[in-house]
Amino acid sequence: QEQLVESGGGSVRVGESMTLTCSASRRIIGAWSMGWFRQAPGKEREFVAAVNWSGYGTKSEDSADERFLISGENAKNAVYLVMNNLKPADTAVYYCARSYNNAGRSTTDYHLWGQGTQVTVSS
């Protein structure tokens, strides 16, 4: 059974950058999609970014905020989220999610979730 583990979270200052990593326990083969979501206390889980990777090497990326960039390294079973110019409003638990087909911005598009990593942005 595949598992996803997020890492790289922690505390940063306003305006700083941070990179999160999502590691899969098994090799990713063929077409796949990965998404990043976040959830603050008392709020619903919201879309951050996603990447759709075809079985023949092409991929597309989507992001809800131009400060955030998603990338993947299929050979290493890893997906990354680069977050720039962080703000206090970005404070949340960030989750990695896997889809077995093309996925968009809805949580219902995804089938497997990690346990999350905390990101705290303060002044």
mmCIF file of C-alpha atoms in Angstrom:
data_model
loop_
_atom_site.group_PDB
_atom_site.id
_atom_site.type_symbol
_atom_site.label_atom_id
_atom_site.label_comp_id
_atom_site.label_asym_id
_atom_site.label_seq_id
_atom_site.Cartn_x
_atom_site.Cartn_y
_atom_site.Cartn_z
ATOM 1 C CA GLN A 1 0.000 0.000 0.000
ATOM 2 C CA GLU A 2 1.407 3.393 -0.992
ATOM 3 C CA GLN A 3 2.050 5.996 1.699
ATOM 4 C CA LEU A 4 2.820 9.705 1.443
ATOM 5 C CA VAL A 5 4.986 11.584 3.946
ATOM 6 C CA GLU A 6 5.380 15.361 4.045
ATOM 7 C CA SER A 7 8.503 17.033 5.393
ATOM 8 C CA GLY A 8 10.246 20.401 5.439
ATOM 9 C CA GLY A 9 7.771 22.373 7.507
ATOM 10 C CA GLY A 10 8.583 24.587 10.448
ATOM 11 C CA SER A 11 8.642 28.239 11.480
ATOM 12 C CA VAL A 12 9.723 31.080 9.216
ATOM 13 C CA ARG A 13 9.569 34.862 9.193
ATOM 14 C CA VAL A 14 7.349 36.961 6.984
ATOM 15 C CA GLY A 15 8.875 37.281 3.519
ATOM 16 C CA GLU A 16 11.023 34.174 3.760
ATOM 17 C CA SER A 17 10.789 31.063 1.594
ATOM 18 C CA MET A 18 10.319 27.397 2.361
ATOM 19 C CA THR A 19 10.318 24.159 0.380
ATOM 20 C CA LEU A 20 8.149 21.199 1.335
ATOM 21 C CA THR A 21 8.762 17.638 0.202
ATOM 22 C CA CYS A 22 6.270 14.837 -0.340
ATOM 23 C CA SER A 23 7.852 11.386 -0.429
ATOM 24 C CA ALA A 24 6.031 8.315 -1.712
ATOM 25 C CA SER A 25 6.755 4.901 -0.255
ATOM 26 C CA ARG A 26 6.509 3.207 -3.648
ATOM 27 C CA ARG A 27 7.695 4.031 -7.129
ATOM 28 C CA ILE A 28 5.295 6.071 -9.229
ATOM 29 C CA ILE A 29 4.707 4.455 -12.614
ATOM 30 C CA GLY A 30 2.833 5.852 -15.571
ATOM 31 C CA ALA A 31 0.437 8.772 -15.452
ATOM 32 C CA TRP A 32 -0.176 10.354 -12.054
ATOM 33 C CA SER A 33 -1.254 13.525 -10.309
ATOM 34 C CA MET A 34 -0.094 15.064 -7.046
ATOM 35 C CA GLY A 35 -1.650 17.937 -5.171
ATOM 36 C CA TRP A 36 -0.777 20.157 -2.231
ATOM 37 C CA PHE A 37 -3.521 21.347 0.094
ATOM 38 C CA ARG A 38 -3.492 23.253 3.356
ATOM 39 C CA GLN A 39 -5.785 23.541 6.340
ATOM 40 C CA ALA A 40 -5.807 26.109 9.121
ATOM 41 C CA PRO A 41 -7.675 25.575 12.408
ATOM 42 C CA GLY A 42 -11.410 25.984 11.946
ATOM 43 C CA LYS A 43 -11.165 26.178 8.151
ATOM 44 C CA GLU A 44 -11.746 23.725 5.328
ATOM 45 C CA ARG A 45 -8.886 22.126 3.489
ATOM 46 C CA GLU A 46 -8.029 24.305 0.495
ATOM 47 C CA PHE A 47 -6.163 23.768 -2.748
ATOM 48 C CA VAL A 48 -2.603 25.054 -3.070
ATOM 49 C CA ALA A 49 -1.058 23.472 -6.174
ATOM 50 C CA ALA A 50 -1.138 20.347 -8.330
ATOM 51 C CA VAL A 51 0.907 18.639 -11.019
ATOM 52 C CA ASN A 52 -0.397 16.205 -13.638
ATOM 53 C CA TRP A 53 2.247 13.937 -15.175
ATOM 54 C CA SER A 54 1.527 11.812 -18.229
ATOM 55 C CA GLY A 55 2.952 8.349 -18.786
ATOM 56 C CA TYR A 56 5.144 9.591 -21.621
ATOM 57 C CA GLY A 57 6.888 12.424 -19.807
ATOM 58 C CA THR A 58 4.755 15.519 -20.276
ATOM 59 C CA LYS A 59 3.350 17.342 -17.285
ATOM 60 C CA SER A 60 1.352 20.401 -16.377
ATOM 61 C CA GLU A 61 1.270 22.465 -13.203
ATOM 62 C CA ASP A 62 -1.420 24.525 -11.529
ATOM 63 C CA SER A 63 -1.167 26.843 -8.545
ATOM 64 C CA ALA A 64 -3.673 28.890 -6.574
ATOM 65 C CA ASP A 65 -1.013 31.497 -5.791
ATOM 66 C CA GLU A 66 1.846 32.692 -7.975
ATOM 67 C CA ARG A 67 4.131 32.643 -4.929
ATOM 68 C CA PHE A 68 3.834 28.852 -4.766
ATOM 69 C CA LEU A 69 5.391 26.460 -7.275
ATOM 70 C CA ILE A 70 4.929 22.708 -7.464
ATOM 71 C CA SER A 71 7.431 20.355 -9.063
ATOM 72 C CA GLY A 72 8.017 16.630 -9.203
ATOM 73 C CA GLU A 73 10.886 14.213 -9.535
ATOM 74 C CA ASN A 74 9.302 10.926 -10.534
ATOM 75 C CA ALA A 75 12.539 8.928 -10.476
ATOM 76 C CA LYS A 76 12.933 9.751 -6.773
ATOM 77 C CA ASN A 77 9.263 9.321 -5.838
ATOM 78 C CA ALA A 78 9.113 12.914 -4.653
ATOM 79 C CA VAL A 79 7.022 16.040 -5.181
ATOM 80 C CA TYR A 80 7.978 19.487 -3.930
ATOM 81 C CA LEU A 81 6.241 22.718 -3.044
ATOM 82 C CA VAL A 82 8.332 25.884 -3.165
ATOM 83 C CA MET A 83 6.730 28.721 -1.218
ATOM 84 C CA ASN A 84 8.055 32.249 -1.652
ATOM 85 C CA ASN A 85 7.355 35.511 0.172
ATOM 86 C CA LEU A 86 5.422 33.800 2.927
ATOM 87 C CA LYS A 87 2.750 35.635 4.882
ATOM 88 C CA PRO A 88 1.068 34.953 8.232
ATOM 89 C CA ALA A 89 -2.061 33.897 6.317
ATOM 90 C CA ASP A 90 -0.051 30.984 4.893
ATOM 91 C CA THR A 91 0.149 29.419 8.356
ATOM 92 C CA ALA A 92 -1.492 25.995 8.147
ATOM 93 C CA VAL A 93 -0.907 22.276 8.014
ATOM 94 C CA TYR A 94 0.151 21.389 4.485
ATOM 95 C CA TYR A 95 -0.898 18.057 3.006
ATOM 96 C CA CYS A 96 0.304 16.095 0.004
ATOM 97 C CA ALA A 97 -2.253 14.060 -1.933
ATOM 98 C CA ARG A 98 -2.160 11.495 -4.726
ATOM 99 C CA SER A 99 -4.582 10.879 -7.579
ATOM 100 C CA TYR A 100 -4.584 7.849 -9.839
ATOM 101 C CA ASN A 101 -5.661 9.957 -12.794
ATOM 102 C CA ASN A 102 -5.855 13.616 -13.788
ATOM 103 C CA ALA A 103 -6.794 15.824 -10.862
ATOM 104 C CA GLY A 104 -7.786 19.425 -10.315
ATOM 105 C CA ARG A 105 -8.458 21.682 -7.356
ATOM 106 C CA SER A 106 -11.040 19.638 -5.483
ATOM 107 C CA THR A 107 -10.172 17.377 -2.568
ATOM 108 C CA THR A 108 -12.501 14.777 -4.089
ATOM 109 C CA ASP A 109 -10.096 14.359 -7.020
ATOM 110 C CA TYR A 110 -7.536 12.707 -4.744
ATOM 111 C CA HIS A 111 -7.361 9.198 -3.334
ATOM 112 C CA LEU A 112 -4.424 9.100 -0.908
ATOM 113 C CA TRP A 113 -3.314 11.653 1.671
ATOM 114 C CA GLY A 114 -0.286 12.204 3.859
ATOM 115 C CA GLN A 115 -0.442 13.220 7.516
ATOM 116 C CA GLY A 116 0.621 16.815 6.917
ATOM 117 C CA THR A 117 3.428 19.124 8.002
ATOM 118 C CA GLN A 118 3.002 22.339 9.979
ATOM 119 C CA VAL A 119 4.061 25.658 8.476
ATOM 120 C CA THR A 120 4.052 28.707 10.739
ATOM 121 C CA VAL A 121 4.785 32.201 9.441
ATOM 122 C CA SER A 122 5.365 34.965 11.962
ATOM 123 C CA SER A 123 6.763 38.479 12.106
#
